[in-house]
Short mmCIF file of C-alpha atoms in Angstrom, two decimals:
data_model
loop_
_atom_site.label_atom_id
_atom_site.label_comp_id
_atom_site.label_asym_id
_atom_site.label_seq_id
_atom_site.Cartn_x
_atom_site.Cartn_y
_atom_site.Cartn_z
CA MET A 1 0.00 0.00 0.00
CA LYS A 2 1.53 3.30 -1.09
CA HIS A 3 1.48 6.36 1.13
CA HIS A 4 -0.95 8.91 -0.28
CA THR A 5 0.95 12.21 -0.28
CA THR A 6 -0.91 15.44 0.23
CA ALA A 7 -0.65 18.45 -2.06
CA THR A 8 1.44 20.24 0.58
CA GLU A 9 3.86 17.30 0.80
CA ARG A 10 4.20 17.19 -2.96
CA MET A 11 4.88 20.92 -3.10
CA GLU A 12 7.50 20.65 -0.36
CA ARG A 13 9.07 17.75 -2.21
CA LEU A 14 9.19 19.85 -5.38
CA ILE A 15 10.93 22.68 -3.50
CA ASP A 16 13.45 20.25 -1.97
CA ILE A 17 14.20 18.79 -5.39
CA GLY A 18 14.69 22.29 -6.85
CA ILE A 19 17.18 23.15 -4.11
CA ALA A 20 19.03 19.88 -4.67
CA LEU A 21 19.19 20.47 -8.41
CA SER A 22 20.69 23.94 -7.98
CA SER A 23 23.59 22.58 -5.90
CA GLU A 24 24.45 19.44 -7.90
CA LYS A 25 27.70 19.74 -9.90
CA ASN A 26 27.88 16.26 -11.42
CA THR A 27 25.89 16.03 -14.66
CA PRO A 28 24.97 12.30 -14.48
CA ARG A 29 23.78 12.73 -10.88
CA LEU A 30 21.89 15.88 -11.89
CA LEU A 31 20.05 14.02 -14.64
CA GLU A 32 19.29 11.22 -12.23
CA GLN A 33 17.91 13.58 -9.61
CA ILE A 34 15.63 15.18 -12.22
CA LEU A 35 14.06 11.86 -13.17
CA LEU A 36 13.87 10.46 -9.65
CA GLY A 37 12.36 13.71 -8.40
CA ALA A 38 9.70 13.70 -11.11
CA LYS A 39 8.84 10.07 -10.33
CA ALA A 40 8.55 10.86 -6.65
CA ILE A 41 6.15 13.81 -6.92
CA THR A 42 3.89 12.03 -9.44
CA ALA A 43 4.05 8.53 -7.90
CA ALA A 44 5.20 7.19 -11.29
CA ASP A 45 6.49 3.62 -11.53
CA GLY A 46 8.95 4.42 -14.32
CA GLY A 47 10.41 7.10 -16.47
CA THR A 48 13.04 8.13 -18.98
CA LEU A 49 15.01 11.34 -19.32
CA TYR A 50 16.07 12.24 -22.86
CA SER A 51 18.56 14.86 -24.05
CA VAL A 52 18.28 16.66 -27.38
CA GLN A 53 21.52 16.29 -29.34
CA GLU A 54 23.09 18.68 -31.85
CA ASP A 55 23.06 15.91 -34.48
CA GLY A 56 19.25 16.02 -34.63
CA THR A 57 18.47 13.08 -32.37
CA VAL A 58 17.01 12.52 -28.92
CA ARG A 59 19.13 10.28 -26.70
CA MET A 60 18.11 8.35 -23.60
CA GLU A 61 20.20 9.43 -20.60
CA ILE A 62 18.42 7.78 -17.64
CA ILE A 63 15.88 4.93 -17.50
CA ARG A 64 14.13 3.71 -14.34
CA THR A 65 11.24 1.25 -13.77
CA ASP A 66 10.75 0.38 -10.10
CA SER A 67 8.46 -2.66 -10.41
CA LEU A 68 10.91 -4.32 -12.82
CA ASP A 69 13.95 -3.22 -10.82
CA PHE A 70 15.13 -1.76 -14.12
CA ALA A 71 17.83 0.95 -14.01
CA MET A 72 20.16 2.19 -16.74
CA GLY A 73 22.29 5.27 -17.27
CA GLY A 74 23.18 7.89 -14.70
CA THR A 75 25.27 6.63 -11.80
CA THR A 76 24.34 2.96 -12.39
CA GLY A 77 27.27 2.33 -14.70
CA VAL A 78 24.91 0.36 -16.96
CA GLU A 79 25.06 1.60 -20.53
CA ILE A 80 21.77 2.20 -22.32
CA PRO A 81 21.73 -0.03 -25.43
CA PHE A 82 18.85 1.69 -27.22
CA PRO A 83 19.75 3.90 -30.20
CA PRO A 84 18.92 7.63 -30.31
CA ILE A 85 15.59 8.62 -31.82
CA PRO A 86 15.89 10.80 -34.95
CA LEU A 87 14.00 14.09 -34.89
CA PHE A 88 13.72 14.06 -38.68
CA SER A 89 13.22 11.42 -41.32
CA GLU A 90 15.72 10.80 -44.09
CA ASN A 91 13.88 13.19 -46.38
CA GLY A 92 14.01 15.94 -43.75
CA GLU A 93 10.42 15.75 -42.50
CA ALA A 94 9.76 16.22 -38.78
CA ASN A 95 9.25 12.94 -36.92
CA LEU A 96 5.78 13.44 -35.43
CA HIS A 97 4.96 9.77 -35.02
CA ASN A 98 7.04 9.31 -31.89
CA VAL A 99 5.69 10.81 -28.66
CA VAL A 100 9.05 12.18 -27.49
CA THR A 101 10.07 13.76 -30.81
CA SER A 102 6.57 15.15 -31.29
CA ALA A 103 6.77 16.86 -27.89
CA VAL A 104 10.05 18.45 -29.02
CA HIS A 105 8.77 19.62 -32.39
CA LYS A 106 5.44 20.92 -31.13
CA ASP A 107 6.73 22.13 -27.75
CA ILE A 108 3.77 20.59 -25.97
CA ILE A 109 3.09 18.36 -22.98
CA ILE A 110 1.60 15.04 -24.07
CA ASN A 111 -0.51 13.25 -21.46
CA ILE A 112 -1.65 9.77 -22.56
CA PRO A 113 -4.12 8.13 -20.10
CA ASP A 114 -4.01 4.68 -21.72
CA ALA A 115 -1.47 3.82 -24.41
CA TYR A 116 -3.50 0.76 -25.47
CA HIS A 117 -6.53 2.91 -26.28
CA PHE A 118 -4.90 5.98 -27.78
CA GLU A 119 -4.41 6.93 -31.41
CA GLY A 120 -2.11 9.44 -33.06
CA TYR A 121 1.35 8.19 -32.08
CA ASP A 122 3.43 5.14 -32.80
CA LEU A 123 3.44 3.25 -29.48
CA SER A 124 4.69 -0.04 -30.90
CA GLY A 125 7.93 0.28 -28.93
CA PRO A 126 6.34 0.25 -25.45
CA ARG A 127 3.95 -2.50 -26.51
CA ALA A 128 6.85 -4.66 -27.77
CA PHE A 129 8.60 -4.06 -24.45
CA ASP A 130 5.48 -5.14 -22.59
CA GLN A 131 5.18 -8.28 -24.64
CA LYS A 132 8.78 -9.18 -23.93
CA THR A 133 8.77 -8.40 -20.18
CA GLY A 134 5.14 -8.87 -19.12
CA TYR A 135 4.94 -5.22 -18.12
CA TYR A 136 1.93 -3.03 -18.82
CA SER A 137 2.86 0.42 -20.14
CA LYS A 138 -0.38 2.31 -19.73
CA SER A 139 -0.23 5.98 -18.72
CA PHE A 140 2.42 8.33 -20.13
CA LEU A 141 3.32 11.93 -19.32
CA THR A 142 5.84 13.55 -21.71
CA VAL A 143 7.14 17.03 -20.81
CA PRO A 144 9.68 19.07 -22.84
CA MET A 145 12.50 20.77 -20.91
CA LYS A 146 13.09 24.29 -22.21
CA ASN A 147 16.05 26.52 -21.32
CA HIS A 148 16.09 30.30 -20.78
CA GLU A 149 16.60 30.89 -24.52
CA GLY A 150 13.48 28.91 -25.41
CA ASP A 151 15.42 25.93 -26.77
CA ILE A 152 14.21 22.46 -25.83
CA ILE A 153 17.25 20.68 -24.39
CA GLY A 154 15.58 17.54 -23.08
CA VAL A 155 12.40 15.60 -22.51
CA LEU A 156 11.06 14.10 -19.29
CA GLN A 157 8.79 11.11 -19.85
CA LEU A 158 7.03 9.41 -16.93
CA LEU A 159 5.30 6.04 -17.01
CA ASN A 160 2.40 4.56 -15.07
CA ALA A 161 1.21 6.89 -12.35
CA GLN A 162 -0.07 4.94 -9.34
CA ASP A 163 -2.68 5.60 -6.68
CA GLU A 164 -2.25 4.75 -3.01
CA SER A 165 -3.22 1.12 -3.69
CA GLY A 166 -0.61 0.73 -6.44
CA ALA A 167 -3.12 0.65 -9.28
CA ILE A 168 -2.10 2.34 -12.53
CA ILE A 169 -3.97 5.60 -13.14
CA PRO A 170 -3.69 8.48 -15.63
CA PHE A 171 -1.44 11.39 -14.70
CA SER A 172 -3.62 14.04 -13.09
CA ASP A 173 -3.68 17.72 -13.98
CA GLU A 174 -1.86 18.43 -10.71
CA ALA A 175 0.85 15.86 -11.55
CA GLN A 176 1.19 17.47 -14.97
CA ARG A 177 1.60 20.97 -13.47
CA LEU A 178 4.14 19.76 -10.89
CA THR A 179 6.11 17.91 -13.55
CA ALA A 180 6.09 20.96 -15.84
CA SER A 181 7.37 23.08 -12.94
CA LEU A 182 10.10 20.55 -12.18
CA ALA A 183 11.02 20.34 -15.88
CA SER A 184 11.44 24.11 -15.96
CA GLN A 185 13.69 24.09 -12.87
CA ALA A 186 15.59 21.10 -14.23
CA ALA A 187 16.19 22.81 -17.58
CA ILE A 188 17.67 25.82 -15.79
CA ALA A 189 19.89 23.61 -13.63
CA LEU A 190 20.99 21.55 -16.62
CA THR A 191 21.66 24.67 -18.71
CA ASN A 192 23.76 26.14 -15.90
CA GLN A 193 25.66 22.88 -15.67
CA ARG A 194 26.27 22.83 -19.40
CA LEU A 195 27.31 26.49 -19.32
CA ILE A 196 29.86 25.74 -16.60
CA VAL A 197 31.20 22.79 -18.57
CA ASP A 198 31.33 24.84 -21.78
CA LEU A 199 33.17 27.70 -20.06
CA LYS A 200 35.58 25.23 -18.49
CA GLU A 201 36.29 23.65 -21.86
CA LEU A 202 36.74 27.10 -23.40
CA LEU A 203 39.18 28.12 -20.65
CA GLU A 204 41.17 24.91 -21.07
CA SER A 205 41.23 25.31 -24.84
CA LEU A 206 42.48 28.90 -24.58
CA ILE A 207 45.14 27.88 -22.08
CA LYS A 208 46.37 25.07 -24.32
CA LEU A 209 46.20 27.44 -27.29
CA VAL A 210 48.60 29.82 -25.51
CA ALA A 211 50.88 26.92 -24.54
CA ASP A 212 50.90 25.59 -28.09
CA ALA A 213 51.60 29.07 -29.45
CA ILE A 214 54.64 29.37 -27.18
CA ASP A 215 55.89 25.93 -28.20
CA GLU A 216 55.30 26.76 -31.88
CA LYS A 217 57.11 30.08 -31.46
CA SER A 218 60.41 28.27 -31.05
CA PRO A 219 61.46 24.90 -32.50
CA TYR A 220 63.80 24.56 -29.54
CA THR A 221 61.15 24.57 -26.81
CA GLY A 222 58.42 22.79 -28.76
CA GLY A 223 56.48 20.47 -26.49
CA HIS A 224 57.86 21.90 -23.24
CA CYS A 225 54.55 23.48 -22.23
CA ARG A 226 52.76 20.20 -22.95
CA ARG A 227 55.25 17.95 -21.16
CA VAL A 228 55.77 19.88 -17.92
CA PRO A 229 52.12 19.37 -16.82
CA VAL A 230 52.58 15.60 -17.20
CA ILE A 231 55.63 15.48 -14.92
CA THR A 232 54.01 17.94 -12.51
CA MET A 233 50.91 15.81 -12.01
CA LEU A 234 52.89 12.56 -11.76
CA LEU A 235 55.04 14.00 -8.98
CA ALA A 236 52.17 15.78 -7.20
CA ASP A 237 50.08 12.60 -7.16
CA ALA A 238 53.05 10.63 -5.87
CA ALA A 239 53.57 13.18 -3.09
CA ALA A 240 49.88 13.03 -2.14
CA ARG A 241 50.19 9.26 -1.65
CA ILE A 242 52.95 9.65 0.96
CA THR A 243 51.71 9.04 4.52
CA HIS A 244 54.89 9.82 6.44
CA GLY A 245 57.61 12.45 6.59
CA PRO A 246 57.41 16.22 5.95
CA LEU A 247 54.76 15.82 3.24
CA ALA A 248 52.49 13.41 5.11
CA GLU A 249 49.76 16.07 5.38
CA PHE A 250 49.89 17.01 1.71
CA GLN A 251 46.67 15.98 -0.04
CA MET A 252 44.86 17.14 -3.17
CA SER A 253 41.16 17.20 -3.97
CA ASP A 254 39.91 17.09 -7.55
CA ASP A 255 39.75 20.88 -7.53
CA ASP A 256 43.32 21.07 -6.19
CA ARG A 257 44.58 18.79 -8.97
CA TYR A 258 42.76 20.83 -11.60
CA GLU A 259 44.22 24.07 -10.24
CA LEU A 260 47.76 22.67 -10.34
CA GLU A 261 47.35 21.29 -13.85
CA ILE A 262 46.12 24.66 -15.12
CA ALA A 263 49.13 26.34 -13.48
CA ALA A 264 51.47 23.83 -15.12
CA TRP A 265 50.00 24.57 -18.54
CA LEU A 266 50.48 28.31 -17.93
CA HIS A 267 53.88 28.20 -16.23
CA ASP A 268 55.69 29.68 -19.26
CA CYS A 269 52.94 31.90 -20.65
CA GLY A 270 55.26 34.91 -20.17
CA LYS A 271 57.52 33.54 -22.91
CA ILE A 272 55.06 34.93 -25.40
CA THR A 273 56.78 38.28 -24.66
CA THR A 274 60.33 36.92 -25.10
CA PRO A 275 62.02 37.88 -28.43
CA GLU A 276 62.59 35.00 -30.83
CA TYR A 277 66.25 35.91 -31.35
CA VAL A 278 66.86 35.06 -27.69
CA VAL A 279 64.56 32.05 -27.41
CA ASP A 280 65.97 30.56 -30.63
CA LYS A 281 69.62 31.40 -29.96
CA SER A 282 71.09 28.03 -30.85
CA THR A 283 74.74 29.19 -30.99
CA LYS A 284 76.69 31.82 -29.10
CA LEU A 285 77.10 34.15 -32.08
CA GLU A 286 73.56 33.82 -33.37
CA THR A 287 71.37 36.90 -33.64
CA ILE A 288 69.13 37.01 -36.71
CA TYR A 289 71.71 34.73 -38.31
CA ASP A 290 74.77 32.86 -37.02
CA ARG A 291 77.70 35.31 -37.12
CA ILE A 292 80.24 32.49 -37.14
CA HIS A 293 80.06 32.90 -40.91
CA LEU A 294 81.49 36.40 -40.55
CA VAL A 295 84.33 34.98 -38.48
CA GLU A 296 84.93 32.33 -41.16
CA GLU A 297 85.13 35.07 -43.79
CA ARG A 298 87.61 37.07 -41.70
CA ILE A 299 89.86 34.07 -41.14
CA GLU A 300 89.72 33.33 -44.85
CA ARG A 301 90.89 36.90 -45.39
CA LEU A 302 93.80 36.33 -42.98
CA LYS A 303 94.75 33.22 -44.93
CA MET A 304 94.61 35.19 -48.18
CA GLU A 305 96.79 37.89 -46.62
CA ALA A 306 99.34 35.25 -45.54
CA GLU A 307 99.36 33.81 -49.06
CA LYS A 308 99.61 37.32 -50.55
CA ARG A 309 102.63 38.13 -48.36
CA TRP A 310 104.35 34.92 -49.48
CA LEU A 311 103.65 35.59 -53.14
CA HIS A 312 104.88 39.17 -52.76
CA ARG A 313 108.19 38.03 -51.23
CA LYS A 314 108.51 35.35 -53.94
CA VAL A 315 108.01 37.92 -56.72
CA GLU A 316 110.51 40.34 -55.12
CA ALA A 317 113.12 37.56 -54.92
CA LEU A 318 112.62 36.55 -58.55
CA GLU A 319 112.83 40.16 -59.72
CA ALA A 320 116.12 40.49 -57.81
CA GLY A 321 117.42 37.38 -59.53
CA GLU A 322 117.30 35.40 -56.35
CA SER A 323 115.68 32.04 -55.60
CA PRO A 324 112.69 32.19 -53.22
CA ASP A 325 113.37 30.69 -49.81
CA PRO A 326 111.30 27.43 -49.49
CA ALA A 327 110.80 28.27 -45.80
CA TRP A 328 108.57 31.16 -46.83
CA GLU A 329 105.98 28.84 -48.33
CA GLY A 330 106.29 26.51 -45.32
CA ALA A 331 105.63 29.43 -42.97
CA MET A 332 102.61 30.49 -45.05
CA ARG A 333 101.15 27.00 -45.04
CA ALA A 334 101.80 26.67 -41.29
CA GLU A 335 100.03 29.99 -40.74
CA CYS A 336 97.01 28.83 -42.79
CA ALA A 337 96.90 25.52 -40.92
CA ARG A 338 97.01 27.43 -37.62
CA LEU A 339 94.15 29.63 -38.79
CA ASP A 340 92.14 26.55 -39.84
CA ASP A 341 92.75 25.04 -36.40
CA GLU A 342 91.66 28.25 -34.68
CA LEU A 343 88.53 28.42 -36.85
CA ALA A 344 87.65 24.83 -35.92
CA PHE A 345 88.10 25.77 -32.27
CA LEU A 346 85.87 28.84 -32.62
CA ARG A 347 83.21 26.80 -34.41
CA LYS A 348 83.18 24.34 -31.53
CA ALA A 349 83.15 27.13 -28.93
CA ASN A 350 80.22 28.71 -30.78
CA LEU A 351 78.05 25.63 -30.22
CA GLY A 352 77.84 26.13 -26.46
CA GLY A 353 77.50 23.34 -23.95
CA GLU A 354 77.41 22.55 -20.26
CA PHE A 355 80.87 23.96 -19.44
CA MET A 356 83.70 25.99 -21.02
CA SER A 357 87.07 26.02 -19.25
CA GLU A 358 88.95 29.20 -18.41
CA GLU A 359 91.77 27.99 -20.66
CA ASP A 360 89.42 27.79 -23.65
CA GLN A 361 87.97 31.18 -22.79
CA ALA A 362 91.50 32.67 -22.73
CA ARG A 363 92.25 31.08 -26.12
CA VAL A 364 89.16 32.73 -27.61
CA GLY A 365 90.48 36.07 -26.37
CA ALA A 366 93.91 35.47 -27.84
CA ILE A 367 92.50 34.45 -31.22
CA GLY A 368 90.14 37.39 -31.19
CA ALA A 369 93.07 39.80 -30.71
CA ARG A 370 94.54 38.91 -34.11
CA ARG A 371 94.80 41.97 -36.33
CA LEU A 372 93.43 42.28 -39.88
CA ARG A 373 92.17 44.94 -42.22
CA ASP A 374 88.45 45.27 -42.83
CA CYS A 375 86.77 45.87 -46.17
CA HIS A 376 87.54 49.59 -45.82
CA GLY A 377 91.23 48.93 -45.35
CA GLU A 378 91.14 49.89 -41.69
CA GLU A 379 92.93 47.73 -39.16
CA THR A 380 90.75 45.92 -36.64
CA THR A 381 90.67 42.80 -34.47
CA LEU A 382 89.49 39.41 -35.69
CA LEU A 383 86.73 39.41 -33.05
CA SER A 384 84.94 42.36 -31.50
CA GLU A 385 84.59 42.63 -27.72
CA GLU A 386 80.94 41.60 -28.03
CA GLU A 387 81.86 38.54 -30.10
CA VAL A 388 84.53 37.52 -27.60
CA ALA A 389 82.00 37.95 -24.78
CA ASN A 390 79.55 35.68 -26.59
CA LEU A 391 82.11 33.01 -27.53
CA THR A 392 83.38 32.82 -23.94
CA ILE A 393 79.96 32.10 -22.43
CA ALA A 394 80.74 29.41 -19.87
CA LYS A 395 77.45 27.52 -20.11
CA GLY A 396 74.87 27.41 -22.85
CA THR A 397 74.58 30.06 -25.55
CA LEU A 398 73.14 33.07 -23.71
CA THR A 399 74.98 36.08 -22.33
CA ASP A 400 74.06 37.42 -18.91
CA GLU A 401 71.98 40.12 -20.58
CA GLU A 402 70.16 37.63 -22.78
CA ARG A 403 69.60 35.33 -19.82
CA GLU A 404 67.98 38.27 -18.03
CA VAL A 405 65.66 38.66 -21.03
CA ILE A 406 64.80 34.94 -20.81
CA ASN A 407 64.36 35.12 -17.04
CA HIS A 408 61.99 38.04 -17.44
CA HIS A 409 59.41 35.59 -18.76
CA ILE A 410 58.79 34.56 -15.14
CA VAL A 411 58.01 38.15 -14.18
CA ALA A 412 55.83 38.43 -17.28
CA THR A 413 54.10 35.17 -16.36
CA ILE A 414 53.31 36.41 -12.85
CA ASN A 415 52.13 39.81 -14.09
CA MET A 416 49.92 38.26 -16.78
CA LEU A 417 48.36 35.69 -14.45
CA GLU A 418 47.85 38.09 -11.55
CA ALA A 419 45.95 40.37 -13.93
CA LEU A 420 43.42 37.61 -14.68
CA PRO A 421 40.25 37.35 -12.55
CA PHE A 422 40.69 33.68 -11.65
CA PRO A 423 37.72 32.13 -9.82
CA LYS A 424 38.15 30.98 -6.22
CA HIS A 425 39.10 27.41 -7.12
CA LEU A 426 41.95 28.69 -9.35
CA LYS A 427 43.20 31.55 -7.17
CA ASN A 428 46.61 29.92 -6.57
CA VAL A 429 47.48 29.53 -10.26
CA PRO A 430 49.76 32.65 -10.35
CA GLU A 431 51.73 31.48 -7.30
CA TYR A 432 52.17 27.92 -8.57
CA ALA A 433 53.08 28.96 -12.12
CA GLY A 434 55.31 31.86 -11.10
CA GLY A 435 57.40 29.89 -8.62
CA HIS A 436 59.03 27.28 -10.84
CA HIS A 437 62.38 29.14 -10.97
CA GLU A 438 62.58 29.77 -7.24
CA ARG A 439 65.04 27.75 -5.14
CA VAL A 440 64.45 26.31 -1.70
CA ASP A 441 67.61 28.09 -0.47
CA GLY A 442 66.20 31.48 -1.49
CA GLN A 443 68.64 32.01 -4.36
CA GLY A 444 66.10 31.64 -7.17
CA TYR A 445 64.16 34.26 -9.10
CA PRO A 446 62.28 36.46 -9.45
CA ARG A 447 61.35 36.83 -5.77
CA GLY A 448 64.10 34.87 -4.01
CA LEU A 449 61.60 32.78 -2.03
CA THR A 450 62.75 30.06 0.34
CA GLY A 451 61.25 26.58 0.46
CA GLU A 452 59.16 27.56 3.50
CA GLN A 453 57.69 30.48 1.56
CA MET A 454 56.76 28.32 -1.43
CA SER A 455 53.78 26.02 -1.72
CA VAL A 456 54.37 22.31 -2.25
CA GLN A 457 52.82 22.72 -5.70
CA ALA A 458 55.34 25.39 -6.73
CA ARG A 459 58.21 23.21 -5.50
CA VAL A 460 56.79 20.31 -7.52
CA MET A 461 56.74 22.44 -10.66
CA ALA A 462 60.36 23.52 -10.14
CA ILE A 463 61.51 19.89 -10.31
CA ALA A 464 59.21 19.14 -13.27
CA ASP A 465 60.56 22.12 -15.23
CA ILE A 466 64.21 21.15 -14.69
CA PHE A 467 63.67 17.46 -15.41
CA GLU A 468 61.89 18.24 -18.69
CA ALA A 469 64.60 20.69 -19.75
CA LEU A 470 67.38 18.19 -19.06
CA THR A 471 65.72 15.32 -20.92
CA ALA A 472 64.31 17.41 -23.80
CA LYS A 473 65.61 16.32 -27.20
CA ASP A 474 64.89 19.63 -28.95
CA ARG A 475 67.21 22.08 -27.19
CA PRO A 476 69.65 23.95 -29.51
CA TYR A 477 72.92 23.39 -27.67
CA LYS A 478 72.63 19.86 -26.30
CA PRO A 479 71.00 16.48 -26.90
CA GLY A 480 68.42 15.10 -24.45
CA LYS A 481 70.18 13.56 -21.48
CA LYS A 482 69.77 9.98 -20.34
CA LEU A 483 67.83 9.20 -17.18
CA SER A 484 70.90 8.28 -15.13
CA GLU A 485 72.71 11.55 -15.95
CA THR A 486 69.56 13.63 -15.43
CA LEU A 487 68.96 12.15 -11.96
CA ARG A 488 72.62 12.65 -11.09
CA ILE A 489 72.34 16.35 -11.97
CA LEU A 490 69.10 16.67 -9.99
CA GLY A 491 70.85 14.98 -7.07
CA PHE A 492 73.55 17.64 -7.12
CA LEU A 493 70.86 20.34 -7.32
CA LYS A 494 69.27 18.83 -4.21
CA GLN A 495 72.60 18.96 -2.37
CA GLU A 496 73.13 22.57 -3.45
CA GLY A 497 69.74 23.65 -2.03
CA HIS A 498 68.26 24.22 -5.46
CA ILE A 499 65.26 21.86 -5.32
CA ASP A 500 63.07 20.45 -2.54
CA PRO A 501 64.93 17.45 -1.02
CA GLU A 502 61.84 15.50 0.07
CA LEU A 503 60.10 15.92 -3.29
CA PHE A 504 63.24 14.82 -5.11
CA ASP A 505 63.43 11.66 -2.99
CA ILE A 506 59.77 10.97 -3.79
CA PHE A 507 60.50 11.62 -7.48
CA VAL A 508 63.12 8.88 -7.41
CA ARG A 509 61.55 6.50 -4.89
CA GLU A 510 58.11 6.45 -6.57
CA LYS A 511 59.73 6.02 -10.01
CA VAL A 512 58.10 9.19 -11.34
CA TYR A 513 61.00 9.55 -13.75
CA GLN A 514 60.32 6.09 -15.16
CA SER A 515 56.60 6.74 -15.70
CA TYR A 516 57.40 9.90 -17.64
CA ALA A 517 60.26 8.33 -19.59
CA GLU A 518 58.09 5.51 -20.88
CA GLN A 519 55.73 8.09 -22.40
CA PHE A 520 58.07 10.74 -23.77
CA LEU A 521 61.75 9.76 -23.95
CA ASP A 522 63.56 8.00 -26.76
CA PRO A 523 64.60 4.40 -26.00
CA GLU A 524 68.30 5.36 -26.01
CA GLN A 525 67.63 7.87 -23.22
CA ILE A 526 66.09 5.25 -20.93
CA ASP A 527 69.18 3.64 -19.48
CA GLU A 528 69.56 1.67 -16.27
CA VAL A 529 69.38 3.83 -13.16
CA ASP A 530 71.35 2.82 -10.07
CA GLU A 531 69.51 4.81 -7.41
CA ALA A 532 72.24 4.09 -4.88
CA LYS A 533 74.63 6.22 -6.98
CA ILE A 534 72.36 9.27 -7.21
CA PRO A 535 74.03 12.10 -5.23
CA GLY A 536 72.08 13.11 -2.14
CA TYR A 537 69.25 10.61 -2.67
CA SER A 538 67.74 9.28 0.57
CA PRO A 539 65.79 6.02 0.17
CA ALA A 540 62.72 5.44 2.32
#
């Protein structure tokens, strides 16, 4: 015997359902609440909630029939096997034979008291279902769900209203009004949910568009903005699993993970302001073009001058009736060989690398001091002071001034992100993204923060950024390093107070490096790692 609800109880139930719908964030649960709420206030045995698709069909999202213990879609995990219902025929005519599609086309509520004694619609589907299951699909109530713009976004169809004794009855006028009211509230809630999802997808697309633009801007950092988020999330998730030590209290909700991932995607957004001639500087003498070619031309001129001096002396000797001294030609050839050797050295120095010795730097200065005449006949040095300064860069290809330009991208990143009106659940994005060049010893940039002043998320991103840079295969002055060498360098950085020691140990202990390597590194980079030989590493 069913409890016979009063009108007041049904109204209160409708209000409660409306409140619940306005607070639900999960779309499948929202759809489920809409259908279950409609069934509850109308005492319906079953029902289906349909969504109107952009491809011109109506798709079943949730199906429930209590007496058959039948439940599909929503949070059940049971996939609905029935195909979508087309709104139009193949020749483009509106499908008015089906109850659901007719309600959409005509924008009307369709109340059928008895499907077995009702003409005008094709009800062969419910009757075939009844024949197969022994069910009796009698009364139907079909209500379109219309959003604030007047578009029908879904249909709520209820089946077999019941009285207090459980007997099947037609849906009353009151049940129809309550269902229409619920459908209106549900459409608003569903539209808001879709709007939130659409805005989220738009935000993510714009963020990835910026990241892709930065990667496309330079062939030497391509993929960096896409790979750093992967390492970041692998390490952050590993840290969240730790139940002991300094990071035992570190946990992340779904919102926390989303916030960190967005920050990782945006961590280099300031590079959009960095000039290409600095970002793309693949050799020490490169500006718009590689000026090593000018040096090659000057050395060729020196060789020509040496040969010219020899020929001049040879001609003078012959004119004086003397035999040229063979040593003159030997000296000329030795001078040309020396110049070729010095050019080879300068070419190598121009490539940059991890380290340039003081001896090699001094040799660049000595070679650069050679004298020659320029195209105007004026005497000058082989290398200008600026060229010597570039060729004696100890590490990489950037001068201190150019490195400052590169480093400014962090300041630009922070300024750009702090200018954005991030919602509450993304308010930490500027701090996370802007802290990936800070050091736990306070010697980083741009703010010189210590580890205690940095969030765990920012410290995670610092390790992710360095690891990606070391293993990247597309940098101009070096090949991608192998895992063993990369971890050795990170170990030294830990000892020097550059990166968070606990996070680095987690990075190694939880094999974060291996998970990333299997996805992104070349097979020749994935060598055997002896964790016992990693400097500063502390096993569990």
